[in-house]
Short mmCIF file of C-alpha atoms in Angstrom, two decimals:
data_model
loop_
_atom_site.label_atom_id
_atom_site.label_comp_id
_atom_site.label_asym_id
_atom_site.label_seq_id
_atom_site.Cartn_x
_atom_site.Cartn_y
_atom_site.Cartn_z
CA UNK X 736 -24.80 8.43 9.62
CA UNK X 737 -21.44 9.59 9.16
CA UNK X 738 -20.11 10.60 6.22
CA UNK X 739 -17.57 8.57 4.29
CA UNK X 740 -15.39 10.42 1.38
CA UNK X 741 -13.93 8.31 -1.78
CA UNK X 742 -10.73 9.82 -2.17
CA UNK X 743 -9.25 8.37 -6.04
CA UNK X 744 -6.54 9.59 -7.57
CA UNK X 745 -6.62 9.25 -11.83
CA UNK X 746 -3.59 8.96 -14.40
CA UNK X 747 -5.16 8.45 -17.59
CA UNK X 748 -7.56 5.41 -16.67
CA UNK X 749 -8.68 2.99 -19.27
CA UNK X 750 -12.18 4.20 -20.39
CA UNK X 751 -13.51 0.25 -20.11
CA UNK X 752 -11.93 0.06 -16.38
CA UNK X 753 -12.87 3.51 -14.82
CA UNK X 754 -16.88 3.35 -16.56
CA UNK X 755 -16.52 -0.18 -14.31
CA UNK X 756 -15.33 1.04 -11.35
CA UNK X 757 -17.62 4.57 -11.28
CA UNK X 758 -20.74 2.35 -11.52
CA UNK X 759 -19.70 0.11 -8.43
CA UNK X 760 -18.78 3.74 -6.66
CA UNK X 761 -22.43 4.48 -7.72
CA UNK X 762 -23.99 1.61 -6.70
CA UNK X 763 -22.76 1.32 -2.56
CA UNK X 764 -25.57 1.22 -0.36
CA UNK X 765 -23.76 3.24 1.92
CA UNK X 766 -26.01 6.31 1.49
CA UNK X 767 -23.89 9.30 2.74
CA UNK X 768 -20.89 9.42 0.55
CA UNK X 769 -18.57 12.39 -0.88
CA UNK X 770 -16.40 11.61 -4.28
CA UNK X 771 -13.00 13.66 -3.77
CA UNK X 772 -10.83 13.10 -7.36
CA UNK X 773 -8.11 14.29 -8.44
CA UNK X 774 -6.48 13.93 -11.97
CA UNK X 775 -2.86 13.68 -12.39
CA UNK X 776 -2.16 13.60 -16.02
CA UNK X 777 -1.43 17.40 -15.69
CA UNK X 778 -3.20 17.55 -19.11
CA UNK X 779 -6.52 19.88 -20.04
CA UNK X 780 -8.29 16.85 -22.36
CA UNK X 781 -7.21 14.06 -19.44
CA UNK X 782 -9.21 16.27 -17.01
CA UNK X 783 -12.31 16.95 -19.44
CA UNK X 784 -12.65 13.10 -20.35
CA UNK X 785 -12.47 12.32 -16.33
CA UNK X 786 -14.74 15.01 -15.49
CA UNK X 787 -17.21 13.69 -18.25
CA UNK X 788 -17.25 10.05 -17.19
CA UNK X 789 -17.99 11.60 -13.74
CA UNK X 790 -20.61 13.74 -14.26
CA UNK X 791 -22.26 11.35 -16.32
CA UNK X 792 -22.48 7.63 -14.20
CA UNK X 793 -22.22 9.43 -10.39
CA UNK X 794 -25.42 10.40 -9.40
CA UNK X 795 -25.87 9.18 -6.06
CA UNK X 796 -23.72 11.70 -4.40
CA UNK X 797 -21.94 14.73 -4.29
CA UNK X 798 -18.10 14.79 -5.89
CA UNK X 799 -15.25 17.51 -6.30
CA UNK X 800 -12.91 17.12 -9.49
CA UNK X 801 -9.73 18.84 -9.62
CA UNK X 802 -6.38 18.42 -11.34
CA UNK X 803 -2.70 18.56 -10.48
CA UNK X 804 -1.29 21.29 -12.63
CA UNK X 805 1.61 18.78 -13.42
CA UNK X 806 2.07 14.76 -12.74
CA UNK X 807 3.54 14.22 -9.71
CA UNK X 808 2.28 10.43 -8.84
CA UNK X 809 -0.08 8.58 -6.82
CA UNK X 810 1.75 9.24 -3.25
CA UNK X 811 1.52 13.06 -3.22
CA UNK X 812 -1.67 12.88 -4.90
CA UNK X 813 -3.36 10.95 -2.36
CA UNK X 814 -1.74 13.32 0.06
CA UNK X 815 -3.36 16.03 -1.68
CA UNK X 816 -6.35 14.24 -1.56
CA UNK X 817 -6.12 13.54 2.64
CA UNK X 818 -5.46 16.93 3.29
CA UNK X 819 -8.18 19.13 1.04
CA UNK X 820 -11.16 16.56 2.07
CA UNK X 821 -13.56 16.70 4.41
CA UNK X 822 -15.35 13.93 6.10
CA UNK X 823 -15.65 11.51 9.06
CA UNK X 824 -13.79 8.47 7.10
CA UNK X 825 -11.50 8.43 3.96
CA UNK X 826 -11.70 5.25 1.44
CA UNK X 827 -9.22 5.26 -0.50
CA UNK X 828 -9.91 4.05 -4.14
CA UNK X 829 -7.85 3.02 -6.96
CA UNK X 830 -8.73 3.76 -11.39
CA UNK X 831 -9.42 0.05 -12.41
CA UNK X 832 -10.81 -2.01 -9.80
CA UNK X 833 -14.42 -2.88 -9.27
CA UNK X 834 -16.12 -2.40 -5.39
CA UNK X 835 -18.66 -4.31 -4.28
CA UNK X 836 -21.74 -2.84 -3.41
CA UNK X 837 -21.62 -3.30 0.43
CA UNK X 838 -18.13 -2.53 0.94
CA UNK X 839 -18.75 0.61 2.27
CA UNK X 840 -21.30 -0.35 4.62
CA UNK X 841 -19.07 -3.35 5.90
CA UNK X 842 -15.95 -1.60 6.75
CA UNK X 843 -18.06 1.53 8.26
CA UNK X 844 -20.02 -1.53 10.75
CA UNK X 845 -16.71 -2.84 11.20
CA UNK X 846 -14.23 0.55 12.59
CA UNK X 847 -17.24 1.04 14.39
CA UNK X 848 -17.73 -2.24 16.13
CA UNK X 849 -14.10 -2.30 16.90
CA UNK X 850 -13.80 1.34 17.72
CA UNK X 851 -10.39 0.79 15.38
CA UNK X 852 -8.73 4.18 13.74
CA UNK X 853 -8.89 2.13 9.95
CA UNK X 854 -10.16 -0.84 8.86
CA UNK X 855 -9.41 -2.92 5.45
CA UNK X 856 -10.44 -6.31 3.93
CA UNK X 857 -9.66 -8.96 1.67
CA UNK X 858 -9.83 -8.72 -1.75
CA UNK X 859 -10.30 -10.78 -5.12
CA UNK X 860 -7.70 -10.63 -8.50
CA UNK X 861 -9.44 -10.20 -11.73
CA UNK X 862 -7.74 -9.53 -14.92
CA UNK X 863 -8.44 -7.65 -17.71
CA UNK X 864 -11.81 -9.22 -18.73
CA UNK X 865 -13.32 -8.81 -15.26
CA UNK X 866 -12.47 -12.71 -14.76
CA UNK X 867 -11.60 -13.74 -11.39
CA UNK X 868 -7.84 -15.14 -11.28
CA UNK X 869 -7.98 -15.39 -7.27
CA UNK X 870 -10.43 -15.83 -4.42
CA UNK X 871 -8.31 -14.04 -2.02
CA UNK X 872 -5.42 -11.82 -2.51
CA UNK X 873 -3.19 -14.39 -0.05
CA UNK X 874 -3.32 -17.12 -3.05
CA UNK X 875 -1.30 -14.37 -5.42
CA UNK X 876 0.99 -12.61 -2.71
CA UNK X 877 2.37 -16.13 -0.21
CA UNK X 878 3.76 -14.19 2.52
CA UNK X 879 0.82 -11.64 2.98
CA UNK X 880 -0.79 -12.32 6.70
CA UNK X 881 -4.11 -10.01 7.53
CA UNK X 882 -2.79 -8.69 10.40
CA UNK X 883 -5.44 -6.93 12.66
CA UNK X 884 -6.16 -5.43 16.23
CA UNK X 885 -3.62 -3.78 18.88
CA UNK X 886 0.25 -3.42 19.38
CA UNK X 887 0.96 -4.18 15.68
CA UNK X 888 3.17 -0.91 14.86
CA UNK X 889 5.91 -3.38 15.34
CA UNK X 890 4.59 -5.58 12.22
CA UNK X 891 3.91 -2.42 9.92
CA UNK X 892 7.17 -0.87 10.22
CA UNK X 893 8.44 -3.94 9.00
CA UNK X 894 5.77 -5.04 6.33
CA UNK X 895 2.11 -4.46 5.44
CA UNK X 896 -1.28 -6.42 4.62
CA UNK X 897 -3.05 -3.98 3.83
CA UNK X 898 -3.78 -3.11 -0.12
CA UNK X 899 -4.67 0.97 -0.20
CA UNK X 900 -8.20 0.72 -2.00
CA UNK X 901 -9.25 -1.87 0.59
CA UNK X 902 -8.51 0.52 3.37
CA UNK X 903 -11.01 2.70 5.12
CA UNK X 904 -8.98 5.58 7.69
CA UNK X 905 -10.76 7.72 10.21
CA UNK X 906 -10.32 11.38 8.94
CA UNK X 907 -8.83 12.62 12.20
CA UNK X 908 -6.33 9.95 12.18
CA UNK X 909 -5.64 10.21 8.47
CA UNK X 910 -4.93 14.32 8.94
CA UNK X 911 -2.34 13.50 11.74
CA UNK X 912 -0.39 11.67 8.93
CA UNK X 913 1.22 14.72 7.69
CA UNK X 914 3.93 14.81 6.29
CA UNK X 915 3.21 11.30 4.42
CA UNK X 916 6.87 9.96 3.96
CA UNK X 917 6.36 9.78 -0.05
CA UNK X 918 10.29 9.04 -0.57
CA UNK X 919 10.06 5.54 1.76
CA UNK X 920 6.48 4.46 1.83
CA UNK X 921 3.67 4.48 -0.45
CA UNK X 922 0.47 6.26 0.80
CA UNK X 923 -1.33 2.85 2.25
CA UNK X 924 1.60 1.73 3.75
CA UNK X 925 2.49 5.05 5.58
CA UNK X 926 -1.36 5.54 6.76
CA UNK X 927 -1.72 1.84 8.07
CA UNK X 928 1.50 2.36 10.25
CA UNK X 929 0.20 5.74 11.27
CA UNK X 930 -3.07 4.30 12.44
CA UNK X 931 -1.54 1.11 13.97
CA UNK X 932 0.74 4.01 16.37
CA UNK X 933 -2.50 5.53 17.49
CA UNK X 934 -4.94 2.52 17.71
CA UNK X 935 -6.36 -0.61 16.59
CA UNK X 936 -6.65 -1.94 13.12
CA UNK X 937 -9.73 -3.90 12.28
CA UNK X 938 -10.33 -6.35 9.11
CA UNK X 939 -13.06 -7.79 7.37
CA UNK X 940 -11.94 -11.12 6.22
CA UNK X 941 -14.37 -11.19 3.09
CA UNK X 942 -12.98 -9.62 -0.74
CA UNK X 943 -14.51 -6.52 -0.65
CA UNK X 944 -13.11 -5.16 -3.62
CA UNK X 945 -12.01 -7.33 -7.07
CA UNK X 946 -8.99 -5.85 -7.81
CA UNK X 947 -7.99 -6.07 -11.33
CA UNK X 948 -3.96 -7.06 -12.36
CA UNK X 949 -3.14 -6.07 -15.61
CA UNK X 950 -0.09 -4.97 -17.79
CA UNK X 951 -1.37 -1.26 -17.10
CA UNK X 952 -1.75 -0.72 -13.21
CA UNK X 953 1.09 0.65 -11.37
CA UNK X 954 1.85 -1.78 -8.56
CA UNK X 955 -0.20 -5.48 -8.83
CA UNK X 956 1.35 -8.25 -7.87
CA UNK X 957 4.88 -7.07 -8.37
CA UNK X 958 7.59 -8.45 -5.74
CA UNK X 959 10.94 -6.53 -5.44
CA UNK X 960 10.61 -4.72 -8.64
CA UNK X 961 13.92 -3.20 -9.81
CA UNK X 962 15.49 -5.31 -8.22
CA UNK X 963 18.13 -7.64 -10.11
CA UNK X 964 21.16 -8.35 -8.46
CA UNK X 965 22.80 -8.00 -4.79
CA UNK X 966 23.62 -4.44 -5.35
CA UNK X 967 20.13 -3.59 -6.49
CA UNK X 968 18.70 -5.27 -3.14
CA UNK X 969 21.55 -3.91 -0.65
CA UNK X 970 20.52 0.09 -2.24
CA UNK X 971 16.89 -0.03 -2.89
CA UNK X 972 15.92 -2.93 -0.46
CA UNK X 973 17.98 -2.68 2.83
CA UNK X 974 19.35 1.27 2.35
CA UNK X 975 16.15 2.04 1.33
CA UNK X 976 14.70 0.44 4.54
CA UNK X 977 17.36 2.55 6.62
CA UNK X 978 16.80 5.62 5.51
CA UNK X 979 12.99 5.19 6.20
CA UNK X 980 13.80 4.09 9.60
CA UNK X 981 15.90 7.21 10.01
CA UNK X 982 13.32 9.72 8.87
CA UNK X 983 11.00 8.35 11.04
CA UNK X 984 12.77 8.10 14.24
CA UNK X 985 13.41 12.16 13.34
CA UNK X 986 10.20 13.62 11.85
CA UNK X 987 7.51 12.09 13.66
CA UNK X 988 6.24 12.00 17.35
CA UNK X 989 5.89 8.39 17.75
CA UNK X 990 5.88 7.47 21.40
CA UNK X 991 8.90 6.37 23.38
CA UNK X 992 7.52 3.18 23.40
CA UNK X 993 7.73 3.05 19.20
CA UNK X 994 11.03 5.16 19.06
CA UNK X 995 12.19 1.96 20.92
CA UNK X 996 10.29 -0.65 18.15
CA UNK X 997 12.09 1.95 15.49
CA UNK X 998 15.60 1.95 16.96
CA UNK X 999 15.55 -2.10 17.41
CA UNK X 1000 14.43 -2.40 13.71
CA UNK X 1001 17.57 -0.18 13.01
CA UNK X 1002 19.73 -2.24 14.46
CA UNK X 1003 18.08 -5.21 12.64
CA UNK X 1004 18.32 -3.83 9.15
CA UNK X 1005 21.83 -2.51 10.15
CA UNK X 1006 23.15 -5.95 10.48
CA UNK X 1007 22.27 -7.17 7.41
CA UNK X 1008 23.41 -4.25 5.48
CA UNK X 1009 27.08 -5.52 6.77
CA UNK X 1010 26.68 -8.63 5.66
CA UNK X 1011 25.76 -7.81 2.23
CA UNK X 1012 28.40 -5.10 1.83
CA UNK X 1013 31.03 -8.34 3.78
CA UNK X 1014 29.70 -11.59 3.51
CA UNK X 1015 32.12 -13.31 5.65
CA UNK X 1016 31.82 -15.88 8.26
CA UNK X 1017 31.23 -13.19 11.18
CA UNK X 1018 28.94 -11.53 9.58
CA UNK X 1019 26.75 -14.78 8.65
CA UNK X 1020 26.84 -16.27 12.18
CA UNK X 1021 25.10 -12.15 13.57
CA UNK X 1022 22.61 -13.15 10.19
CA UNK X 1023 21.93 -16.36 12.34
CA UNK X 1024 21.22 -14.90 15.70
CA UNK X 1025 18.89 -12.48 14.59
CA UNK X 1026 17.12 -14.74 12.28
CA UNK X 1027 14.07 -15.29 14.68
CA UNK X 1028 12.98 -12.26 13.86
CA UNK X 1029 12.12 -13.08 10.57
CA UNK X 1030 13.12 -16.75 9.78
CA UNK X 1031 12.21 -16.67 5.99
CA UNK X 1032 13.64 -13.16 4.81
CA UNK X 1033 16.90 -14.35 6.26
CA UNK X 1034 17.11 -17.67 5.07
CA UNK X 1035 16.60 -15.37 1.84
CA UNK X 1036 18.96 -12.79 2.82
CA UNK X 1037 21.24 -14.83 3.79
CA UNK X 1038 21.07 -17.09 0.08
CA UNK X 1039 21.56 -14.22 -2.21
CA UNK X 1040 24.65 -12.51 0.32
CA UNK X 1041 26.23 -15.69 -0.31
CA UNK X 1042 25.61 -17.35 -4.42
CA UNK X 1043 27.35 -16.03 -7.23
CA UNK X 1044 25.66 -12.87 -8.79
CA UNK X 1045 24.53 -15.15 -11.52
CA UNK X 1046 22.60 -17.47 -9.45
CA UNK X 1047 21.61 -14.37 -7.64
CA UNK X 1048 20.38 -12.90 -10.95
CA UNK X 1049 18.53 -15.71 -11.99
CA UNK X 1050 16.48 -16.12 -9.07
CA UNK X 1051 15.12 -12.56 -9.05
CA UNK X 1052 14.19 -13.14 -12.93
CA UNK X 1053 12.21 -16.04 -11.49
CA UNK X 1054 10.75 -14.07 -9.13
CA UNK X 1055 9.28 -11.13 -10.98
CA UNK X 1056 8.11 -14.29 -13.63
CA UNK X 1057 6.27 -15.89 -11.22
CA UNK X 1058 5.29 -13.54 -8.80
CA UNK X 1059 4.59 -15.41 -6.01
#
């Protein structure tokens, strides 16, 4: 049986939510599990009442506690996390959420049956009184599709399906990630493309996992956060995007095959940085043509480029109010 390591990052977890989500960790029936945390408060009494909860409900298995001597956030601490563990697989595993007790088991059966370098599933919402809000994470987020199987580094440069503390990564595969690129992609969206450049992806289309959304976790169900107006989306949406491509294309030995994927997505993203910096009529009929690509991000694209900033404003406050 091969060994599968927990990797969870902490940031000074509700006491309610992490007792919760230790006692699912506790309960798997996956029987040989490591728990590799790491605190990231930076702060002496954080790490004593993390170690304490620890010690006390995980009993199953084996664990390592250490601490990050300041906070530096959830990207470089999983990174940390990847690179000091040991292990055949990594699951990756968020403060507040609550695991089922087979989801270990089912996503181990699963990389294995589809000889895939990660594997992920579905997952529930719950909120903040452990009652389920959603069956499936695809009623919450609309334009989420569970992609899965070969040739889909194309798909994850663009976007992801894949929620981090769903995710199970091969160790080898997950070690080849380095440097993760912390200032473009969070952790689970950097590891999925990584793995989808090697090999296959494989799913499980079941909730695995109920994944609480609350005031107090870091990402949710948010949708273009900070971003309120055209300038917001042109710097942290489409520059953003660039840049990302950019590092990429430089830092990484993708194949030529992906450089290719990389440098066609350039151009894509390239075009519709003109037309949001020059929203003419030239620049809206090149919107058109490359519209197939992605038919409902530029109807989008194209509809903010061109309303007045207030319209434009009001439909982002609609969107981070509804988020869906």
């Amino acid at each position: 049986m091969k060994q599968v390591t927990i990797l969870l990052a902490v940031y000074k977890p509700n006491t309610i939510f992490f007792e919760k989500l230790l006692k699912s960790l506790n309960e798997q029936s996956y029987t040989n599990i490591f728990l590799n945390v790491r605190d990231d408060s930076g702060e002496a009494y954080e790490f004593y009442r993390i170690s304490k909860f620890i010690k006390k409900i995980i009993t199953n298995f084996d664990y390592k506690i250490s601490k990050n001597n300041k906070n530096i956030g959830s990207n470089q601490t999983f990174e940390l996390l990847t690179l000091e563990a040991g292990g055949d697989y990594f699951a990756y595993c968020d403060q507040d959420d609550i695991w089922n007790s087979d989801k270990i088991q089912k996503l181990v059966n699963e990389i294995e049956a589809k000889s895939a370098e990660m594997c992920y599933s579905d997952l529930s919402i719950i909120d903040q009184d452990d009652i389920q809000t959603a069956e499936s994470f695809t009623k919450i987020k609309k334009r989420v599709v569970h992609k899965y199987g070969d040739n889909l580094f194309d798909y994850f440069l663009r976007r992801s399906s894949v929620t981090g503390c769903t995710m199970m990564v091969k160790a080898s595969v997950a070690k080849r990630a380095f440097p993760f690129p912390n200032d473009f992609m969070v952790h689970d969206q950097w590891l999925t493309l990584f793995s989808a450049s090697v090999g296959k992806i494989a799913y499980v289309p079941e909730p695995l996992i109920r994944y609480r959304i609350y005031e107090g976790n870091q990402i949710g169900a948010a949708i273009l956060p900070e971003i309120n107006s055209k300038d917001d989306y042109l710097q942290k949406r489409l520059l953003k995007e660039r840049n990302k491509l950019y590092f990429l294309g430089k830092y990484h030995s993708f194949n030529p095959k992906q450089l290719q994927i990389i440098d066609s997505n350039l151009l894509f993203v390239e075009k519709r940085i003109e037309f949001f910096k020059h929203s003419n009529l030239f620049n809206l009929v090149k919107m058109v043509k490359i519209s197939k690509k992605d038919k409902f991000l530029m109807l989008f694209e194209i509809f903010i480029g061109v309303m007045p900033q207030k319209i434009v404003a009001f439909l982002f406050k609609k969107i981070h109010k509804n988020k869906n």
